[in-house]
CSV table of C-alpha atoms and ligand atoms in Angstrom, one decimal:
chain,number,residue,atom,x,y,z
A,1,MET,CA,-84.7,-129.0,153.0
A,2,ASP,CA,-81.3,-127.3,153.5
A,3,GLU,CA,-81.3,-126.3,149.9
A,4,LEU,CA,-84.8,-124.8,150.2
A,5,ILE,CA,-83.7,-122.9,153.3
A,6,ASP,CA,-80.6,-121.6,151.5
A,7,LYS,CA,-82.6,-120.5,148.5
A,8,GLY,CA,-85.0,-118.6,150.9
A,9,VAL,CA,-82.1,-117.0,152.7
A,10,ARG,CA,-80.6,-115.8,149.4
A,11,ARG,CA,-83.9,-114.4,148.3
A,12,LEU,CA,-84.5,-112.6,151.5
A,13,GLU,CA,-81.0,-111.1,151.6
A,14,TRP,CA,-81.3,-110.0,148.0
A,15,ALA,CA,-84.5,-108.3,148.9
A,16,ARG,CA,-83.0,-106.8,152.0
A,17,ALA,CA,-80.1,-105.4,150.0
A,18,HIS,CA,-82.5,-103.5,147.7
A,19,MET,CA,-84.9,-102.2,150.3
A,20,GLY,CA,-83.0,-99.0,151.3
A,21,VAL,CA,-86.0,-97.1,152.6
A,22,LEU,CA,-87.0,-99.9,155.0
A,23,ARG,CA,-83.4,-100.2,156.1
A,24,ALA,CA,-83.3,-96.5,157.2
A,25,ILE,CA,-86.6,-96.9,159.1
A,26,ARG,CA,-85.3,-100.2,160.6
A,27,GLU,CA,-82.2,-98.5,162.0
A,28,ARG,CA,-84.3,-95.8,163.7
A,29,LEU,CA,-86.9,-98.3,165.0
A,30,VAL,CA,-84.2,-100.6,166.4
A,31,GLU,CA,-82.6,-97.6,168.2
A,32,ASP,CA,-85.8,-96.1,169.7
A,33,ARG,CA,-87.5,-99.4,170.7
A,34,THR,CA,-91.0,-98.1,170.2
A,35,LEU,CA,-92.1,-101.6,169.0
A,36,LYS,CA,-90.4,-103.5,171.9
A,37,GLY,CA,-92.7,-106.3,173.2
A,38,VAL,CA,-95.5,-105.3,170.9
A,39,LYS,CA,-97.4,-108.4,169.6
A,40,VAL,CA,-98.1,-108.3,165.9
A,41,ALA,CA,-100.2,-110.7,163.8
A,42,MET,CA,-99.6,-110.4,160.1
A,43,ALA,CA,-101.4,-111.9,157.1
A,44,LEU,CA,-99.6,-110.8,154.0
A,45,HIS,CA,-98.2,-112.5,150.8
A,46,VAL,CA,-95.4,-114.6,152.3
A,47,GLU,CA,-92.5,-113.9,149.9
A,48,ALA,CA,-89.1,-112.2,150.2
A,49,LYS,CA,-90.1,-108.6,150.6
A,50,THR,CA,-92.8,-109.4,153.1
A,51,GLY,CA,-90.2,-111.5,155.0
A,52,ILE,CA,-88.0,-108.4,155.3
A,53,LEU,CA,-90.9,-106.3,156.7
A,54,ALA,CA,-91.6,-109.1,159.3
A,55,LEU,CA,-87.9,-109.3,160.2
A,56,THR,CA,-87.7,-105.5,160.4
A,57,LEU,CA,-90.5,-105.4,163.0
A,58,ALA,CA,-88.9,-108.4,164.9
A,59,GLU,CA,-85.5,-106.7,164.9
A,60,ALA,CA,-87.1,-103.6,166.3
A,61,GLY,CA,-88.3,-105.7,169.2
A,62,ALA,CA,-91.8,-106.8,168.2
A,63,ASP,CA,-93.1,-110.3,168.7
A,64,VAL,CA,-94.3,-111.2,165.2
A,65,ARG,CA,-96.3,-114.1,163.7
A,66,LEU,CA,-96.8,-114.2,159.9
A,67,ALA,CA,-99.4,-116.1,157.8
A,68,SER,CA,-100.3,-115.9,154.2
A,69,CYS,CA,-103.2,-113.8,153.0
A,70,ASN,CA,-103.7,-116.1,149.9
A,71,PRO,CA,-103.4,-119.9,149.6
A,72,LEU,CA,-101.3,-119.7,146.4
A,73,SER,CA,-99.0,-116.8,146.9
A,74,THR,CA,-96.4,-118.2,149.3
A,75,ASP,CA,-92.8,-118.6,148.4
A,76,ASP,CA,-92.1,-121.8,150.3
A,77,SER,CA,-88.3,-121.2,150.3
A,78,VAL,CA,-88.9,-117.9,152.1
A,79,SER,CA,-91.5,-119.3,154.5
A,80,VAL,CA,-89.2,-122.1,155.5
A,81,ALA,CA,-86.1,-119.9,155.7
A,82,LEU,CA,-87.9,-117.4,157.9
A,83,ARG,CA,-88.9,-120.2,160.3
A,84,LYS,CA,-85.7,-122.3,160.4
A,85,HIS,CA,-83.0,-119.7,159.7
A,86,TYR,CA,-84.3,-116.5,161.2
A,87,GLY,CA,-86.5,-118.0,164.0
A,88,LEU,CA,-89.7,-116.1,162.9
A,89,ASP,CA,-93.1,-117.8,163.5
A,90,THR,CA,-94.4,-118.3,160.0
A,91,TYR,CA,-97.5,-120.2,159.0
A,92,ALA,CA,-97.8,-120.5,155.3
A,93,LYS,CA,-97.4,-123.0,152.5
A,94,LYS,CA,-98.0,-122.6,148.7
A,95,GLY,CA,-101.2,-124.4,147.7
A,96,GLU,CA,-102.6,-124.7,151.2
A,97,SER,CA,-106.2,-125.9,151.4
A,98,ASN,CA,-109.0,-123.7,152.5
A,99,GLU,CA,-108.9,-125.3,155.9
A,100,GLU,CA,-105.2,-124.9,156.2
A,101,TYR,CA,-105.5,-121.3,155.1
A,102,TYR,CA,-107.9,-120.4,157.9
A,103,ALA,CA,-106.0,-122.6,160.4
A,104,ASN,CA,-102.9,-120.5,159.7
A,105,LEU,CA,-104.8,-117.2,160.1
A,106,ASN,CA,-106.1,-118.5,163.4
A,107,ALA,CA,-102.6,-119.6,164.4
A,108,VAL,CA,-101.2,-116.1,164.0
A,109,LEU,CA,-104.1,-114.7,166.0
A,110,ASP,CA,-103.3,-117.1,168.8
A,111,ILE,CA,-100.5,-114.8,169.7
A,112,ARG,CA,-103.3,-112.5,171.1
A,113,PRO,CA,-102.1,-109.6,169.0
A,114,ASP,CA,-101.9,-105.9,170.1
A,115,TYR,CA,-101.8,-105.0,166.4
A,116,VAL,CA,-102.6,-106.7,163.1
A,117,ILE,CA,-101.3,-106.2,159.6
A,118,ASP,CA,-103.6,-107.4,157.0
A,119,ASP,CA,-103.8,-107.7,153.2
A,120,GLY,CA,-107.4,-108.2,152.0
A,121,ALA,CA,-109.0,-108.0,155.5
A,122,ASP,CA,-109.5,-111.7,156.1
A,123,LEU,CA,-107.6,-111.5,159.4
A,124,ILE,CA,-109.5,-108.5,160.6
A,125,THR,CA,-112.8,-110.1,159.5
A,126,ILE,CA,-112.0,-113.3,161.5
A,127,LEU,CA,-111.3,-111.1,164.6
A,128,HIS,CA,-114.7,-109.5,164.3
A,129,THR,CA,-116.5,-112.9,163.8
A,130,ASN,CA,-115.0,-116.1,165.1
A,131,ARG,CA,-112.3,-114.7,167.3
A,132,ARG,CA,-114.2,-111.9,169.0
A,133,ASP,CA,-112.6,-113.0,172.3
A,134,LEU,CA,-109.4,-111.4,171.1
A,135,LEU,CA,-110.8,-108.1,170.1
A,136,GLY,CA,-110.4,-106.4,173.5
A,137,ASN,CA,-106.6,-106.7,173.2
A,138,VAL,CA,-106.3,-105.3,169.7
A,139,LYS,CA,-105.3,-101.6,169.6
A,140,GLY,CA,-105.2,-101.2,165.9
A,141,GLY,CA,-104.4,-102.5,162.5
A,142,ASN,CA,-103.0,-101.7,159.0
A,143,GLU,CA,-104.6,-102.8,155.7
A,144,GLU,CA,-102.4,-103.1,152.6
A,145,THR,CA,-104.8,-103.3,149.7
A,146,THR,CA,-107.7,-101.7,147.9
A,147,THR,CA,-110.0,-104.7,148.3
A,148,GLY,CA,-109.3,-104.9,152.0
A,149,VAL,CA,-109.9,-101.2,152.5
A,150,VAL,CA,-113.3,-101.4,150.7
A,151,ARG,CA,-114.3,-104.2,153.0
A,152,LEU,CA,-113.2,-102.3,156.1
A,153,ARG,CA,-114.9,-99.1,155.1
A,154,ALA,CA,-118.1,-101.1,154.7
A,155,MET,CA,-117.6,-102.6,158.2
A,156,ALA,CA,-117.0,-99.1,159.6
A,157,ALA,CA,-120.1,-97.7,157.8
A,158,GLU,CA,-122.2,-100.4,159.5
A,159,GLY,CA,-120.6,-99.5,162.9
A,160,LYS,CA,-119.0,-102.9,163.1
A,161,LEU,CA,-115.3,-102.0,163.1
A,162,GLU,CA,-114.0,-102.2,166.7
A,163,PHE,CA,-110.5,-100.8,166.4
A,164,PRO,CA,-108.7,-98.1,164.3
A,165,VAL,CA,-107.3,-99.3,161.0
A,166,ILE,CA,-104.9,-97.4,158.8
A,167,SER,CA,-105.4,-97.7,155.1
A,168,VAL,CA,-101.9,-98.1,154.0
A,169,ASN,CA,-103.2,-98.5,150.5
A,170,ASP,CA,-104.3,-94.8,150.4
A,171,ALA,CA,-100.8,-93.4,151.0
A,172,HIS,CA,-99.5,-91.7,147.9
A,173,MET,CA,-96.2,-93.6,148.3
A,174,LYS,CA,-98.3,-96.8,148.1
A,175,PHE,CA,-101.0,-96.6,145.5
A,176,MET,CA,-99.1,-94.4,143.0
A,177,PHE,CA,-96.3,-96.8,142.8
A,178,ASP,CA,-97.3,-100.2,144.1
A,179,ASN,CA,-100.7,-100.3,142.5
A,180,ARG,CA,-99.5,-98.7,139.2
A,181,TYR,CA,-95.9,-99.6,138.5
A,182,GLY,CA,-95.9,-102.6,140.8
A,183,THR,CA,-98.9,-104.3,139.4
A,184,GLY,CA,-98.0,-103.1,135.9
A,185,GLN,CA,-94.7,-105.0,136.0
A,186,SER,CA,-95.6,-108.0,138.2
A,187,THR,CA,-98.7,-108.9,136.2
A,188,PHE,CA,-96.4,-109.5,133.2
A,189,ASP,CA,-93.9,-111.4,135.4
A,190,GLY,CA,-96.8,-113.8,136.2
A,191,PHE,CA,-98.2,-113.9,132.7
A,192,MET,CA,-94.8,-114.7,131.1
A,193,ASN,CA,-93.8,-117.2,133.7
A,194,ALA,CA,-97.2,-119.0,133.4
A,195,THR,CA,-97.6,-119.0,129.6
A,196,ASN,CA,-94.3,-118.1,127.9
A,197,LEU,CA,-96.6,-116.4,125.3
A,198,LEU,CA,-96.0,-113.2,123.3
A,199,ILE,CA,-97.7,-109.9,124.2
A,200,ALA,CA,-96.8,-107.9,121.0
A,201,GLY,CA,-99.5,-107.8,118.4
A,202,LYS,CA,-102.1,-109.3,120.7
A,203,ARG,CA,-105.5,-107.7,121.7
A,204,MET,CA,-105.3,-107.4,125.4
A,205,VAL,CA,-108.3,-106.5,127.5
A,206,VAL,CA,-107.7,-104.8,130.8
A,207,ALA,CA,-110.8,-104.8,133.1
A,208,GLY,CA,-110.8,-101.9,135.4
A,209,TYR,CA,-108.9,-98.6,135.0
A,210,GLY,CA,-108.0,-97.9,138.6
A,211,TRP,CA,-104.4,-97.5,139.6
A,212,CYS,CA,-103.7,-101.2,138.9
A,213,GLY,CA,-105.5,-101.3,135.6
A,214,ARG,CA,-103.7,-98.1,134.5
A,215,GLY,CA,-100.4,-99.7,135.2
A,216,ILE,CA,-101.2,-102.9,133.4
A,217,ALA,CA,-102.6,-101.1,130.3
A,218,MET,CA,-99.5,-98.8,130.2
A,219,ARG,CA,-97.1,-101.7,130.3
A,220,ALA,CA,-99.1,-103.8,127.8
A,221,LYS,CA,-99.0,-100.9,125.4
A,222,GLY,CA,-95.3,-100.6,125.9
A,223,MET,CA,-94.9,-104.2,124.9
A,224,GLY,CA,-96.8,-103.8,121.7
A,225,ALA,CA,-100.3,-105.0,122.6
A,226,ASN,CA,-103.4,-103.5,121.3
A,227,VAL,CA,-105.1,-102.6,124.6
A,228,ILE,CA,-108.8,-102.4,125.2
A,229,VAL,CA,-110.1,-101.1,128.6
A,230,THR,CA,-113.4,-102.1,130.1
A,231,GLU,CA,-114.9,-99.8,132.8
A,232,ILE,CA,-118.1,-99.0,134.7
A,233,ASP,CA,-117.0,-95.5,135.8
A,234,PRO,CA,-117.5,-92.9,133.0
A,235,VAL,CA,-114.7,-90.6,134.2
A,236,ARG,CA,-112.2,-93.4,134.2
A,237,ALA,CA,-113.5,-94.6,130.9
A,238,ILE,CA,-112.8,-91.2,129.3
A,239,GLU,CA,-109.3,-91.2,131.0
A,240,ALA,CA,-108.6,-94.6,129.4
A,241,LYS,CA,-109.8,-93.3,126.0
A,242,MET,CA,-107.6,-90.2,126.2
A,243,ASP,CA,-104.7,-92.3,127.3
A,244,GLY,CA,-105.0,-93.9,123.9
A,245,PHE,CA,-106.9,-97.1,124.6
A,246,GLU,CA,-110.0,-98.5,123.1
A,247,VAL,CA,-112.9,-98.6,125.5
A,248,MET,CA,-115.9,-101.0,125.1
A,249,PRO,CA,-118.2,-103.3,127.2
A,250,MET,CA,-116.8,-106.7,128.1
A,251,LEU,CA,-119.4,-108.4,125.9
A,252,ASP,CA,-117.8,-106.8,122.9
A,253,ALA,CA,-114.3,-107.1,124.1
A,254,ALA,CA,-114.6,-110.8,124.9
A,255,ARG,CA,-115.4,-111.6,121.3
A,256,ILE,CA,-112.0,-110.3,120.0
A,257,ALA,CA,-109.7,-110.6,123.0
A,258,ASP,CA,-106.5,-112.7,122.9
A,259,ILE,CA,-105.8,-112.0,126.5
A,260,ILE,CA,-108.1,-110.7,129.3
A,261,ILE,CA,-106.6,-109.4,132.6
A,262,THR,CA,-109.0,-108.4,135.4
A,263,ALA,CA,-108.0,-105.8,138.0
A,264,SER,CA,-111.3,-104.4,139.1
A,265,GLY,CA,-111.7,-105.4,142.8
A,266,ASN,CA,-115.2,-106.6,142.0
A,267,LYS,CA,-116.6,-110.1,141.2
A,268,ASP,CA,-117.9,-111.7,138.0
A,269,ILE,CA,-116.1,-109.4,135.7
A,270,VAL,CA,-115.8,-112.3,133.2
A,271,ARG,CA,-119.0,-114.4,133.6
A,272,ARG,CA,-121.1,-116.9,131.6
A,273,GLU,CA,-122.4,-114.4,129.0
A,274,HIS,CA,-118.8,-113.3,128.2
A,275,LEU,CA,-117.5,-116.9,128.1
A,276,GLU,CA,-120.3,-117.9,125.7
A,277,VAL,CA,-118.9,-115.5,123.1
A,278,LEU,CA,-115.2,-115.7,124.1
A,279,LYS,CA,-112.6,-115.8,121.3
A,280,ASP,CA,-111.1,-119.3,120.9
A,281,GLY,CA,-107.8,-119.6,122.7
A,282,CYS,CA,-108.2,-116.6,124.9
A,283,VAL,CA,-106.0,-116.5,127.9
A,284,LEU,CA,-107.7,-115.3,131.1
A,285,GLY,CA,-105.8,-113.9,134.1
A,286,ASN,CA,-106.6,-111.9,137.2
A,287,SER,CA,-104.5,-109.4,139.1
A,288,GLY,CA,-107.1,-108.4,141.6
A,289,HIS,CA,-107.0,-109.5,145.2
A,290,PHE,CA,-109.6,-112.3,145.2
A,291,ASP,CA,-110.2,-115.1,142.7
A,292,ASN,CA,-113.8,-114.2,142.0
A,293,GLU,CA,-113.2,-111.7,139.1
A,294,ILE,CA,-113.2,-114.5,136.5
A,295,SER,CA,-116.1,-116.9,137.2
A,296,LYS,CA,-114.7,-120.4,137.6
A,297,THR,CA,-118.2,-121.7,138.1
A,298,ALA,CA,-119.2,-120.5,134.7
A,299,LEU,CA,-116.0,-121.9,133.1
A,300,GLU,CA,-116.8,-125.3,134.5
A,301,ALA,CA,-120.5,-125.1,133.7
A,302,LEU,CA,-119.6,-124.5,130.0
A,303,SER,CA,-116.8,-127.1,129.8
A,304,GLY,CA,-116.4,-129.5,132.6
A,305,PRO,CA,-113.2,-130.0,134.7
A,306,PRO,CA,-110.1,-128.3,133.2
A,307,LEU,CA,-106.9,-129.9,132.0
A,308,ARG,CA,-103.6,-128.6,133.6
A,309,VAL,CA,-101.5,-127.8,130.5
A,310,ARG,CA,-98.7,-125.9,132.2
A,311,GLU,CA,-97.7,-125.5,135.9
A,312,SER,CA,-100.0,-122.4,136.2
A,313,VAL,CA,-102.3,-122.7,133.3
A,314,ASP,CA,-105.6,-124.7,133.1
A,315,GLN,CA,-107.3,-125.4,129.7
A,316,TYR,CA,-111.0,-125.3,129.5
A,317,THR,CA,-112.6,-126.9,126.5
A,318,PHE,CA,-116.1,-125.7,125.8
A,319,ARG,CA,-118.7,-128.0,124.3
A,320,ASP,CA,-118.6,-126.2,121.0
A,321,GLY,CA,-114.8,-126.9,120.8
A,322,ARG,CA,-113.5,-123.5,121.8
A,323,HIS,CA,-110.7,-123.3,124.4
A,324,ALA,CA,-110.0,-120.8,127.2
A,325,TYR,CA,-106.9,-120.8,129.3
A,326,LEU,CA,-107.0,-119.7,132.9
A,327,ILE,CA,-103.8,-118.6,134.7
A,328,ALA,CA,-103.2,-119.6,138.4
A,329,GLU,CA,-106.8,-120.7,139.0
A,330,GLY,CA,-107.9,-117.1,138.7
A,331,ARG,CA,-105.9,-116.1,141.7
A,332,LEU,CA,-103.8,-113.0,141.6
A,333,MET,CA,-101.3,-114.0,138.9
A,334,ASN,CA,-98.6,-111.6,139.9
A,335,LEU,CA,-98.0,-113.6,143.0
A,336,ALA,CA,-99.5,-117.0,142.3
A,337,ALA,CA,-97.5,-117.3,139.0
A,338,GLY,CA,-94.9,-114.6,139.5
A,339,GLN,CA,-92.7,-113.2,142.3
A,340,GLY,CA,-95.0,-110.3,143.3
A,341,HIS,CA,-94.1,-106.6,142.9
A,342,PRO,CA,-90.5,-105.6,142.3
A,343,VAL,CA,-88.4,-105.2,145.4
A,344,GLU,CA,-87.9,-101.4,145.2
A,345,ILE,CA,-91.7,-101.0,145.0
A,346,MET,CA,-92.4,-103.1,148.1
A,347,ASP,CA,-89.7,-101.2,149.9
A,348,MET,CA,-91.9,-98.1,149.7
A,349,SER,CA,-95.1,-99.9,150.5
A,350,PHE,CA,-93.6,-101.7,153.5
A,351,ALA,CA,-91.9,-98.6,154.7
A,352,ILE,CA,-95.4,-97.1,154.9
A,353,GLN,CA,-96.5,-100.3,156.8
A,354,ALA,CA,-93.7,-100.0,159.3
A,355,LEU,CA,-94.3,-96.3,159.9
A,356,SER,CA,-98.1,-96.8,160.2
A,357,LEU,CA,-97.6,-99.4,162.8
A,358,GLU,CA,-95.3,-97.1,164.7
A,359,HIS,CA,-98.0,-94.4,164.4
A,360,LEU,CA,-100.6,-96.8,165.8
A,361,VAL,CA,-98.4,-97.8,168.7
A,362,ARG,CA,-97.7,-94.1,169.6
A,363,ASN,CA,-101.2,-92.8,169.1
A,364,HIS,CA,-103.7,-95.7,169.5
A,365,ALA,CA,-105.2,-94.2,172.7
A,366,THR,CA,-106.5,-91.1,170.8
A,367,LEU,CA,-107.8,-93.0,167.7
A,368,GLN,CA,-111.4,-94.1,167.1
A,369,PRO,CA,-112.6,-97.4,165.6
A,370,LYS,CA,-112.6,-96.2,162.0
A,371,VAL,CA,-110.5,-96.3,158.9
A,372,TYR,CA,-107.8,-93.7,158.8
A,373,ASN,CA,-105.6,-92.5,156.0
A,374,VAL,CA,-101.9,-92.6,156.5
A,375,PRO,CA,-100.8,-89.3,158.0
A,376,GLU,CA,-99.3,-87.0,155.4
A,377,GLU,CA,-95.9,-86.7,157.3
A,378,LEU,CA,-95.3,-90.4,156.8
A,379,ASP,CA,-95.8,-90.2,153.1
A,380,GLN,CA,-93.3,-87.3,153.1
A,381,ILE,CA,-90.7,-89.3,155.1
A,382,VAL,CA,-90.9,-92.2,152.7
A,383,ALA,CA,-90.8,-90.0,149.6
A,384,ARG,CA,-87.7,-88.1,150.9
A,385,THR,CA,-86.0,-91.3,152.0
A,386,LYS,CA,-86.7,-92.9,148.6
A,387,LEU,CA,-85.2,-89.9,146.8
A,388,GLU,CA,-82.1,-90.2,149.0
A,389,VAL,CA,-81.9,-93.9,148.2
A,390,MET,CA,-82.1,-93.2,144.5
A,391,GLY,CA,-79.6,-90.4,144.8
A,392,VAL,CA,-82.0,-87.8,143.4
A,393,ARG,CA,-82.0,-84.2,144.7
A,394,ILE,CA,-84.8,-81.8,144.3
A,395,ASP,CA,-85.3,-78.0,144.7
A,396,GLU,CA,-86.6,-76.3,147.8
A,397,LEU,CA,-89.0,-73.4,148.0
A,398,THR,CA,-87.3,-70.0,148.6
A,399,ALA,CA,-88.5,-68.0,151.6
A,400,GLU,CA,-90.2,-65.6,149.1
A,401,GLN,CA,-92.0,-68.5,147.3
A,402,ARG,CA,-93.2,-69.9,150.6
A,403,LYS,CA,-94.6,-66.5,151.6
A,404,TYR,CA,-96.2,-66.1,148.1
A,405,LEU,CA,-98.0,-69.5,148.5
A,406,GLN,CA,-99.4,-68.5,151.9
A,407,GLY,CA,-100.7,-65.1,150.8
A,408,TRP,CA,-103.6,-64.0,148.6
A,409,GLN,CA,-103.1,-60.4,147.7
A,410,GLU,CA,-100.2,-60.7,145.3
A,411,GLY,CA,-101.4,-62.1,141.9
A,412,THR,CA,-98.4,-62.1,139.6
B,1,ADE,N1,-95.4,-108.8,147.7
B,1,ADE,C1,-95.8,-108.8,149.0
B,1,ADE,N2,-97.0,-108.3,149.1
B,1,ADE,C2,-97.4,-108.0,147.9
B,1,ADE,C3,-98.6,-107.4,147.3
B,1,ADE,N3,-99.6,-107.0,148.1
B,1,ADE,N4,-98.7,-107.3,146.0
B,1,ADE,C4,-97.7,-107.7,145.2
B,1,ADE,N5,-96.5,-108.2,145.6
B,1,ADE,C5,-96.4,-108.3,147.0
């Protein structure tokens, strides 16, 4: 156990040392005590960078409880170190059962939170269903990811959302970097860790050309894959085509794919009809939030129970003899088989989280129960702090240029 705690502490301190944006925010939050005594329930992927966010809030005076937002994404060394070394209330274990997963979410809610920080909207959904008794106390929440924001916007559209939620995902300093470069890199961390297979020369299908899909396709191309994109949105499909990728329906792509990675945020992207024509030996992996993008029901219907051939790879043998390989049970492979997004990326995303929480604490009384975008000023603070951390200077508008941009009479 001591060894596990040590490992977790080292991972956490490594992350802390490379999270300069969050450090600058932490120093200010600790000084001005805005978060003092505020009760925060968090459901995020429990790994080192998340630990530093939770410790940041705690060091700023908040009372924090942390559970995992996914049963397979916890780094146990970090979870244990947070609890035993740093004294933070953590409820997460890699490979927890469905019952344990929901018990842990409920345990963090038992703090009777003033604020919630969610990734995927399970915590907020529980508050609006089984734990409605706690709703009266909740003043606001943050949501980290695209999938969660889609769910919350649907709730708000039905008039069911009962407190303001900030869509952290929609900050420029989040989606442009976390979704694109973060997922772009961590998907391959997961892939390589799980399979130890080559990317170069393979036909890799990327399902979905949102910010995550763009990042995955870009990095796959850089590693020498022949990339095929599948899309349902005609504009994104054209973008993928003009970015130099082949575009085709999944039914055509599945016949020739060596690797298929889903990143669509929707369900049944790879389903029975695709598996029936799947190329023998194809490796399937998902980088979307939920494990419903690749149909495990269809895989099992065609083949029976899988054989675990590597720590994070299951082999399905179809009745006609073809094999398919599924990474990390179809759960988001960048965390379930890898270490999540790079530290410097989560530094920016979690800086937005911390500032959005502070914004809620300062302004909740004037906010409505709906989904808000992150205020523009917060994006600017994080961008400027990140530039400082990177040692990059940029130009400033001259007084004349500022005037020019505000006027309309002068054309040239
Ligand atoms: N690490 C912590 N949260 C993460 C997320 N949402 N995606 C990838 N890596 C993470």
